[in-house]
PDB file of C-alpha atoms and ligand atoms in Angstrom:
ATOM      1  CA  UNK A   1      78.404  32.948  77.769  1.00 53.00           C
ATOM      2  CA  UNK A   2      79.593  36.166  76.138  1.00 56.00           C
ATOM      3  CA  UNK A   3      81.224  37.159  79.427  1.00 60.00           C
ATOM      4  CA  UNK A   4      83.260  33.950  79.597  1.00 62.00           C
ATOM      5  CA  UNK A   5      84.529  34.484  76.072  1.00 67.00           C
ATOM      6  CA  UNK A   6      85.689  38.002  76.873  1.00 66.00           C
ATOM      7  CA  UNK A   7      87.498  36.773  79.959  1.00 73.00           C
ATOM      8  CA  UNK A   8      89.267  33.961  78.120  1.00 80.00           C
ATOM      9  CA  UNK A   9      90.358  36.392  75.424  1.00 79.00           C
ATOM     10  CA  UNK A  10      91.828  38.605  78.106  1.00 82.00           C
ATOM     11  CA  UNK A  11      93.516  35.600  79.764  1.00 84.00           C
ATOM     12  CA  UNK A  12      95.069  34.643  76.458  1.00 84.00           C
ATOM     13  CA  UNK A  13      96.404  38.160  76.063  1.00 82.00           C
ATOM     14  CA  UNK A  14      98.005  37.957  79.520  1.00 82.00           C
ATOM     15  CA  UNK A  15      99.587  34.593  78.659  1.00 82.00           C
ATOM     16  CA  UNK A  16     100.999  35.946  75.398  1.00 84.00           C
ATOM     17  CA  UNK A  17     102.393  38.973  77.162  1.00 84.00           C
ATOM     18  CA  UNK A  18     104.094  36.721  79.709  1.00 83.00           C
ATOM     19  CA  UNK A  19     105.537  34.542  76.951  1.00 79.00           C
ATOM     20  CA  UNK A  20     106.753  37.665  75.186  1.00 77.00           C
ATOM     21  CA  UNK A  21     108.462  38.923  78.327  1.00 79.00           C
ATOM     22  CA  UNK A  22     110.198  35.580  78.858  1.00 76.00           C
ATOM     23  CA  UNK A  23     111.423  35.487  75.260  1.00 78.00           C
ATOM     24  CA  UNK A  24     112.627  39.058  75.585  1.00 78.00           C
ATOM     25  CA  UNK A  25     114.647  38.302  78.711  1.00 78.00           C
ATOM     26  CA  UNK A  26     116.149  35.144  77.153  1.00 71.00           C
ATOM     27  CA  UNK A  27     117.180  37.186  74.121  1.00 74.00           C
ATOM     28  CA  UNK A  28     118.651  39.854  76.388  1.00 74.00           C
ATOM     29  CA  UNK A  29     120.655  37.294  78.396  1.00 71.00           C
ATOM     30  CA  UNK A  30     122.027  35.677  75.236  1.00 65.00           C
ATOM     31  CA  UNK A  31     122.905  39.034  73.754  1.00 66.00           C
ATOM     32  CA  UNK A  32     124.840  39.915  76.938  1.00 58.00           C
ATOM     33  CA  UNK A  33     126.725  36.627  76.803  1.00 56.00           C
ATOM     34  CA  UNK A  34     127.713  37.121  73.195  1.00 53.00           C
ATOM     35  CA  UNK A  35     128.844  40.713  73.561  1.00 51.00           C
ATOM     36  CA  UNK A  36     131.030  39.971  76.609  1.00 48.00           C
ATOM     37  CA  UNK A  37     132.893  36.960  75.245  1.00 45.00           C
ATOM     38  CA  UNK A  38     135.407  38.660  72.904  1.00 50.00           C
ATOM     39  CA  UNK A  39     137.060  40.461  75.843  1.00 54.00           C
ATOM     40  CA  UNK A  40     139.482  38.056  77.474  1.00 55.00           C
ATOM     41  CA  UNK A  41     138.812  39.062  81.043  1.00 55.00           C
ATOM     42  CA  UNK A  42     139.235  36.900  84.084  1.00 52.00           C
ATOM     43  CA  UNK A  43     135.719  35.505  84.055  1.00 55.00           C
ATOM     44  CA  UNK A  44     135.683  34.394  80.407  1.00 66.00           C
ATOM     45  CA  UNK A  45     139.268  33.320  79.731  1.00 79.00           C
ATOM     46  CA  UNK A  46     140.184  30.161  81.675  1.00 80.00           C
ATOM     47  CA  UNK A  47     143.909  30.893  81.171  1.00 80.00           C
ATOM     48  CA  UNK A  48     143.399  34.053  83.238  1.00 86.00           C
ATOM     49  CA  UNK A  49     141.788  32.388  86.250  1.00 89.00           C
ATOM     50  CA  UNK A  50     143.928  32.765  89.389  1.00 89.00           C
ATOM     51  CA  UNK A  51     143.885  28.970  89.888  1.00 89.00           C
ATOM     52  CA  UNK A  52     145.570  28.503  86.497  1.00 88.00           C
ATOM     53  CA  UNK A  53     148.560  30.645  87.444  1.00 88.00           C
ATOM     54  CA  UNK A  54     151.250  29.537  89.877  1.00 89.00           C
ATOM     55  CA  UNK A  55     153.302  31.980  91.916  1.00 94.00           C
ATOM     56  CA  UNK A  56     155.881  33.870  89.888  1.00 96.00           C
ATOM     57  CA  UNK A  57     158.939  34.162  92.152  1.00 97.00           C
ATOM     58  CA  UNK A  58     160.965  36.533  89.972  1.00 97.00           C
ATOM     59  CA  UNK A  59     163.812  34.018  89.527  1.00 97.00           C
ATOM     60  CA  UNK A  60     162.399  33.037  86.114  1.00 97.00           C
ATOM     61  CA  UNK A  61     163.677  34.659  82.901  1.00 97.00           C
ATOM     62  CA  UNK A  62     162.015  38.038  82.382  1.00 97.00           C
ATOM     63  CA  UNK A  63     159.950  36.761  79.443  1.00 97.00           C
ATOM     64  CA  UNK A  64     158.369  34.180  81.769  1.00 97.00           C
ATOM     65  CA  UNK A  65     157.816  36.721  84.534  1.00 98.00           C
ATOM     66  CA  UNK A  66     155.636  38.687  82.110  1.00 98.00           C
ATOM     67  CA  UNK A  67     154.152  35.813  80.141  1.00 96.00           C
ATOM     68  CA  UNK A  68     153.149  33.380  82.911  1.00 96.00           C
ATOM     69  CA  UNK A  69     150.653  35.792  84.501  1.00 96.00           C
ATOM     70  CA  UNK A  70     149.130  36.424  81.054  1.00 96.00           C
ATOM     71  CA  UNK A  71     150.104  40.076  80.535  1.00 97.00           C
ATOM     72  CA  UNK A  72     150.653  39.545  76.750  1.00 97.00           C
ATOM     73  CA  UNK A  73     147.021  38.457  76.354  1.00 96.00           C
ATOM     74  CA  UNK A  74     145.972  42.062  76.894  1.00 97.00           C
ATOM     75  CA  UNK A  75     149.091  44.171  76.378  1.00 98.00           C
ATOM     76  CA  UNK A  76     151.627  44.961  73.706  1.00 97.00           C
ATOM     77  CA  UNK A  77     155.035  44.725  75.402  1.00 97.00           C
ATOM     78  CA  UNK A  78     158.179  45.644  73.443  1.00 97.00           C
ATOM     79  CA  UNK A  79     160.720  42.827  73.287  1.00 96.00           C
ATOM     80  CA  UNK A  80     158.323  40.133  74.509  1.00 97.00           C
ATOM     81  CA  UNK A  81     157.482  37.665  71.705  1.00 95.00           C
ATOM     82  CA  UNK A  82     153.751  37.307  71.130  1.00 95.00           C
ATOM     83  CA  UNK A  83     152.883  40.230  73.397  1.00 97.00           C
ATOM     84  CA  UNK A  84     150.512  41.926  70.994  1.00 96.00           C
ATOM     85  CA  UNK A  85     147.360  42.224  73.155  1.00 97.00           C
ATOM     86  CA  UNK A  86     145.035  45.119  72.423  1.00 96.00           C
ATOM     87  CA  UNK A  87     142.699  45.003  75.430  1.00 97.00           C
ATOM     88  CA  UNK A  88     144.890  47.274  77.560  1.00 97.00           C
ATOM     89  CA  UNK A  89     147.315  50.079  76.645  1.00 98.00           C
ATOM     90  CA  UNK A  90     150.747  49.244  75.162  1.00 98.00           C
ATOM     91  CA  UNK A  91     153.161  48.884  78.079  1.00 98.00           C
ATOM     92  CA  UNK A  92     155.584  51.623  77.047  1.00 98.00           C
ATOM     93  CA  UNK A  93     155.676  53.290  80.443  1.00 98.00           C
ATOM     94  CA  UNK A  94     158.893  55.152  79.628  1.00 97.00           C
ATOM     95  CA  UNK A  95     156.623  57.239  77.397  1.00 97.00           C
ATOM     96  CA  UNK A  96     153.203  56.935  79.011  1.00 98.00           C
ATOM     97  CA  UNK A  97     154.187  56.748  82.711  1.00 98.00           C
ATOM     98  CA  UNK A  98     155.070  60.452  83.089  1.00 98.00           C
ATOM     99  CA  UNK A  99     151.806  61.361  81.291  1.00 98.00           C
ATOM    100  CA  UNK A 100     149.758  59.312  83.783  1.00 98.00           C
ATOM    101  CA  UNK A 101     151.430  60.918  86.802  1.00 98.00           C
ATOM    102  CA  UNK A 102     150.664  64.367  85.372  1.00 97.00           C
ATOM    103  CA  UNK A 103     147.060  63.475  84.518  1.00 97.00           C
ATOM    104  CA  UNK A 104     144.669  65.677  86.552  1.00 96.00           C
ATOM    105  CA  UNK A 105     142.485  62.585  86.988  1.00 95.00           C
ATOM    106  CA  UNK A 106     145.269  60.579  88.612  1.00 97.00           C
ATOM    107  CA  UNK A 107     144.397  59.854  92.261  1.00 93.00           C
ATOM    108  CA  UNK A 108     146.975  57.212  93.075  1.00 96.00           C
ATOM    109  CA  UNK A 109     149.928  57.512  95.422  1.00 97.00           C
ATOM    110  CA  UNK A 110     152.813  56.881  93.036  1.00 98.00           C
ATOM    111  CA  UNK A 111     155.483  59.562  92.722  1.00 98.00           C
ATOM    112  CA  UNK A 112     157.649  57.771  90.162  1.00 98.00           C
ATOM    113  CA  UNK A 113     156.883  55.757  87.038  1.00 98.00           C
ATOM    114  CA  UNK A 114     158.321  52.699  88.796  1.00 98.00           C
ATOM    115  CA  UNK A 115     155.819  53.118  91.646  1.00 98.00           C
ATOM    116  CA  UNK A 116     153.033  53.780  89.165  1.00 98.00           C
ATOM    117  CA  UNK A 117     153.666  50.448  87.440  1.00 98.00           C
ATOM    118  CA  UNK A 118     153.649  48.520  90.722  1.00 98.00           C
ATOM    119  CA  UNK A 119     150.457  50.318  91.757  1.00 98.00           C
ATOM    120  CA  UNK A 120     148.809  49.611  88.389  1.00 98.00           C
ATOM    121  CA  UNK A 121     149.511  45.892  88.712  1.00 98.00           C
ATOM    122  CA  UNK A 122     148.405  45.593  92.345  1.00 98.00           C
ATOM    123  CA  UNK A 123     145.417  47.954  92.150  1.00 97.00           C
ATOM    124  CA  UNK A 124     144.391  48.373  88.503  1.00 97.00           C
ATOM    125  CA  UNK A 125     141.179  50.132  89.507  1.00 95.00           C
ATOM    126  CA  UNK A 126     143.110  53.026  91.108  1.00 95.00           C
ATOM    127  CA  UNK A 127     143.502  54.763  87.779  1.00 97.00           C
ATOM    128  CA  UNK A 128     141.772  53.567  84.648  1.00 97.00           C
ATOM    129  CA  UNK A 129     143.579  54.724  81.533  1.00 97.00           C
ATOM    130  CA  UNK A 130     141.214  56.725  79.337  1.00 96.00           C
ATOM    131  CA  UNK A 131     139.878  54.808  76.374  1.00 97.00           C
ATOM    132  CA  UNK A 132     140.359  51.406  78.021  1.00 97.00           C
ATOM    133  CA  UNK A 133     137.846  49.277  79.919  1.00 96.00           C
ATOM    134  CA  UNK A 134     137.698  49.328  83.728  1.00 96.00           C
ATOM    135  CA  UNK A 135     137.260  46.105  85.718  1.00 95.00           C
ATOM    136  CA  UNK A 136     139.118  44.139  83.060  1.00 96.00           C
ATOM    137  CA  UNK A 137     142.677  43.782  84.277  1.00 96.00           C
ATOM    138  CA  UNK A 138     142.803  41.038  86.958  1.00 96.00           C
ATOM    139  CA  UNK A 139     142.906  42.367  90.515  1.00 96.00           C
ATOM    140  CA  UNK A 140     144.600  39.347  92.125  1.00 96.00           C
ATOM    141  CA  UNK A 141     148.165  39.761  90.867  1.00 97.00           C
ATOM    142  CA  UNK A 142     149.275  40.724  94.359  1.00 97.00           C
ATOM    143  CA  UNK A 143     148.853  37.072  95.344  1.00 96.00           C
ATOM    144  CA  UNK A 144     150.618  35.665  92.262  1.00 96.00           C
ATOM    145  CA  UNK A 145     153.649  37.925  91.844  1.00 98.00           C
ATOM    146  CA  UNK A 146     156.433  38.048  94.423  1.00 98.00           C
ATOM    147  CA  UNK A 147     157.946  41.413  95.366  1.00 97.00           C
ATOM    148  CA  UNK A 148     160.968  40.489  93.243  1.00 98.00           C
ATOM    149  CA  UNK A 149     158.799  39.665  90.228  1.00 98.00           C
ATOM    150  CA  UNK A 150     157.008  43.007  90.582  1.00 98.00           C
ATOM    151  CA  UNK A 151     160.345  44.830  90.817  1.00 98.00           C
ATOM    152  CA  UNK A 152     161.556  43.175  87.633  1.00 98.00           C
ATOM    153  CA  UNK A 153     158.334  43.980  85.797  1.00 98.00           C
ATOM    154  CA  UNK A 154     158.481  47.644  86.846  1.00 98.00           C
ATOM    155  CA  UNK A 155     162.216  47.940  86.050  1.00 98.00           C
ATOM    156  CA  UNK A 156     161.609  46.539  82.563  1.00 98.00           C
ATOM    157  CA  UNK A 157     158.430  48.404  81.660  1.00 98.00           C
ATOM    158  CA  UNK A 158     159.669  51.822  82.824  1.00 98.00           C
ATOM    159  CA  UNK A 159     162.464  51.543  80.246  1.00 97.00           C
ATOM    160  CA  UNK A 160     160.132  50.822  77.303  1.00 97.00           C
ATOM    161  CA  UNK A 161     159.225  53.769  75.116  1.00 96.00           C
ATOM    162  CA  UNK A 162     156.907  54.273  72.162  1.00 92.00           C
ATOM    163  CA  UNK A 163     159.907  54.125  69.825  1.00 80.00           C
ATOM    164  CA  UNK A 164     160.672  50.606  71.032  1.00 65.00           C
ATOM    165  CA  UNK A 165     157.129  49.436  70.345  1.00 50.00           C
ATOM    166  CA  UNK A 166     158.014  47.818  67.000  1.00 47.00           C
ATOM    167  CA  UNK A 167     158.207  44.073  67.613  1.00 48.00           C
TER     168      UNK A 167
HETATM  169  C1  HEC B   1     142.552  40.737  80.963  1.00 81.29           C
HETATM  170  C2  HEC B   1     143.365  41.787  80.405  1.00 81.29           C
HETATM  171  C3  HEC B   1     144.602  42.246  81.152  1.00 81.29           C
HETATM  172  C4  HEC B   1     145.625  41.481  81.657  1.00 81.29           C
HETATM  173  C5  HEC B   1     145.759  39.970  81.649  1.00 81.29           C
HETATM  174  C6  HEC B   1     146.602  42.411  82.176  1.00 81.29           C
HETATM  175  N1  HEC B   1     146.166  43.695  82.008  1.00 81.29           N
HETATM  176 FE1  HEC B   1     147.164  45.380  82.495  1.00 81.29          FE
HETATM  177  N2  HEC B   1     145.575  46.517  81.908  1.00 81.29           N
HETATM  178  C7  HEC B   1     144.440  46.032  81.290  1.00 81.29           C
HETATM  179  C8  HEC B   1     143.570  47.137  80.953  1.00 81.29           C
HETATM  180  C9  HEC B   1     142.221  47.032  80.275  1.00 81.29           C
HETATM  181  C10 HEC B   1     144.220  48.299  81.397  1.00 81.29           C
HETATM  182  C11 HEC B   1     143.708  49.743  81.244  1.00 81.29           C
HETATM  183  C12 HEC B   1     142.632  50.038  82.244  1.00 81.29           C
HETATM  184  C13 HEC B   1     143.212  50.300  83.585  1.00 81.29           C
HETATM  185  O1  HEC B   1     144.021  51.230  83.703  1.00 81.29           O
HETATM  186  O2  HEC B   1     142.849  49.557  84.533  1.00 81.29           O
HETATM  187  C14 HEC B   1     145.494  47.873  81.992  1.00 81.29           C
HETATM  188  C15 HEC B   1     146.433  48.744  82.525  1.00 81.29           C
HETATM  189  C16 HEC B   1     147.729  48.373  82.884  1.00 81.29           C
HETATM  190  C17 HEC B   1     148.787  49.287  83.261  1.00 81.29           C
HETATM  191  C18 HEC B   1     148.705  50.806  83.240  1.00 81.29           C
HETATM  192  C19 HEC B   1     149.166  51.195  81.847  1.00 81.29           C
HETATM  193  C20 HEC B   1     149.215  52.649  81.521  1.00 81.29           C
HETATM  194  O3  HEC B   1     149.433  52.936  80.343  1.00 81.29           O
HETATM  195  O4  HEC B   1     149.024  53.491  82.390  1.00 81.29           O
HETATM  196  C21 HEC B   1     149.895  48.534  83.543  1.00 81.29           C
HETATM  197  C22 HEC B   1     151.270  49.034  83.978  1.00 81.29           C
HETATM  198  C23 HEC B   1     149.511  47.145  83.357  1.00 81.29           C
HETATM  199  N3  HEC B   1     148.204  47.089  82.957  1.00 81.29           N
HETATM  200  C24 HEC B   1     150.372  46.089  83.546  1.00 81.29           C
HETATM  201  C25 HEC B   1     150.008  44.760  83.426  1.00 81.29           C
HETATM  202  C26 HEC B   1     150.886  43.652  83.737  1.00 81.29           C
HETATM  203  C27 HEC B   1     152.331  43.782  84.171  1.00 81.29           C
HETATM  204  C28 HEC B   1     150.159  42.502  83.547  1.00 81.29           C
HETATM  205  C29 HEC B   1     150.577  41.075  83.843  1.00 81.29           C
HETATM  206  C30 HEC B   1     151.117  40.836  85.167  1.00 81.29           C
HETATM  207  C31 HEC B   1     148.837  42.905  83.088  1.00 81.29           C
HETATM  208  N4  HEC B   1     148.779  44.279  83.027  1.00 81.29           N
HETATM  209  C32 HEC B   1     147.807  42.033  82.755  1.00 81.29           C
HETATM  210  C33 HEC B   1     144.165  44.721  81.009  1.00 81.29           C
HETATM  211  C34 HEC B   1     144.939  43.630  81.388  1.00 81.29           C
END
């Protein structure tokens, strides 16, 4: 009789430990969900899903070329209304482009700021700007931006400097 009681006490302990583990993992999952939602990356922001964006041909006005793919959601871009995003660096490549190319950590293939911009849009993981999150900028722009659109983006951004960053 005493033996049975000891065993059931032990069983109860095992059950409570299991319940505790389940609660802990539920809490962990919820915590993960909450902490990831403020970053508007491609998996949490429906406006940044590739299906939501039609091909940008480059014949659109420049504002649309930059706004339709959602760049302003994450970037400050001088001269583009509403482009006040803080997730990525301000797109003042006239100032920052030369610094990136000189960065000892830069492993890309670009030789000019223009090439660096095109590379950054097509392969954002090539060089992750220090202080900003990796795996955040969408990696599918190559299928949504025509060569002309990319040219226009690079030609515009390489002319923007820190001084022009006031809206
Ligand atoms: C979901 C957020 C997000 C969107 C949308 C986004 N970017 Fe980015 N971008 C980032 C982040 C974060 C970085 C910095 C990390 C890195 O280098 O990958 C970055 C880096 C860059 C860089 C390198 C900047 C530098 O200072 O070296 C360029 C250029 C750039 N983005 C252009 C664009 C353009 C053009 C678009 C629209 C076609 C765009 N981005 C859309 C988040 C985004």
